[in-house]
Amino acid sequence: MLASEEQLEQLIDALLALTRGQAGLERREQLDLAALTSQTMLAREPELVGRDLNVRSTLAAAPAVGDPRLVERLIANLIDNAIPP
């Protein structure tokens, strides 16, 4: 039940971020997708360890331009969708 509630909360956050993104980018700045992905993976590490999942990644610099908040949310959504319930 708690996991479902957490997933719903994450979905709502993602939808709100998407809505804000469709209204136009608030910020456009240089960012590195690899760095944001690494940070997001580190934030998810306790959950992955708790589920006995071993995730490995090989990241290389990936410069981009965009709103770091929205890009980080996108990366988090992709990672969360890859984690089995």
XYZ file of C-alpha atoms in Angstrom:
85
model
C 0.000 0.000 0.000
C 2.822 2.396 0.893
C 4.649 1.573 -2.339
C 1.510 2.315 -4.360
C 1.043 5.609 -2.534
C 4.664 6.553 -3.204
C 4.315 5.670 -6.890
C 1.167 7.788 -7.156
C 2.950 10.700 -5.502
C 5.825 10.381 -7.970
C 3.369 10.230 -10.858
C 1.631 13.394 -9.672
C 5.000 15.157 -9.338
C 5.930 14.036 -12.843
C 2.628 15.232 -14.292
C 2.982 18.604 -12.585
C 6.515 18.947 -13.941
C 5.263 18.038 -17.407
C 2.497 20.637 -17.171
C 4.994 23.296 -16.139
C 7.259 22.202 -18.987
C 4.490 22.538 -21.534
C 3.874 26.085 -20.362
C 7.383 26.910 -21.522
C 10.834 26.420 -20.174
C 11.523 28.634 -17.218
C 15.248 28.116 -17.516
C 17.516 27.057 -20.314
C 21.058 26.366 -19.300
C 23.944 24.106 -20.144
C 23.802 20.794 -18.303
C 25.396 17.376 -18.433
C 22.969 14.485 -18.762
C 25.564 12.059 -17.399
C 26.054 14.116 -14.225
C 22.308 14.440 -13.643
C 21.837 10.719 -14.256
C 24.632 9.867 -11.839
C 23.115 12.080 -9.123
C 19.676 10.585 -9.655
C 21.045 7.041 -9.532
C 22.859 7.800 -6.281
C 19.623 9.134 -4.794
C 17.853 5.858 -5.722
C 20.676 3.627 -4.430
C 19.119 2.899 -0.994
C 15.905 1.717 -2.658
C 17.827 -0.440 -5.123
C 19.912 -2.020 -2.358
C 16.766 -2.576 -0.276
C 15.257 -4.498 -3.182
C 18.475 -6.455 -3.717
C 18.963 -4.951 -7.186
C 22.426 -4.437 -8.615
C 22.545 -1.616 -11.139
C 25.636 -0.674 -13.083
C 26.027 2.227 -15.423
C 28.705 3.557 -17.699
C 28.204 7.239 -18.297
C 30.135 9.648 -20.475
C 29.789 13.393 -20.713
C 26.567 14.284 -22.508
C 26.200 18.064 -22.779
C 22.712 19.429 -23.368
C 20.668 22.586 -22.896
C 17.457 22.684 -20.900
C 15.830 23.152 -17.528
C 17.864 21.018 -15.108
C 14.822 20.446 -12.858
C 12.731 19.082 -15.698
C 15.555 16.984 -17.116
C 16.278 15.538 -13.675
C 12.565 14.666 -13.299
C 12.645 12.976 -16.716
C 15.680 10.910 -15.718
C 14.067 10.013 -12.379
C 10.907 8.872 -14.172
C 12.920 6.639 -16.491
C 14.807 5.104 -13.582
C 11.644 4.667 -11.497
C 9.907 2.955 -14.419
C 12.823 0.527 -14.717
C 12.591 -0.524 -11.060
C 10.222 -3.475 -10.679
C 7.300 -2.901 -8.262
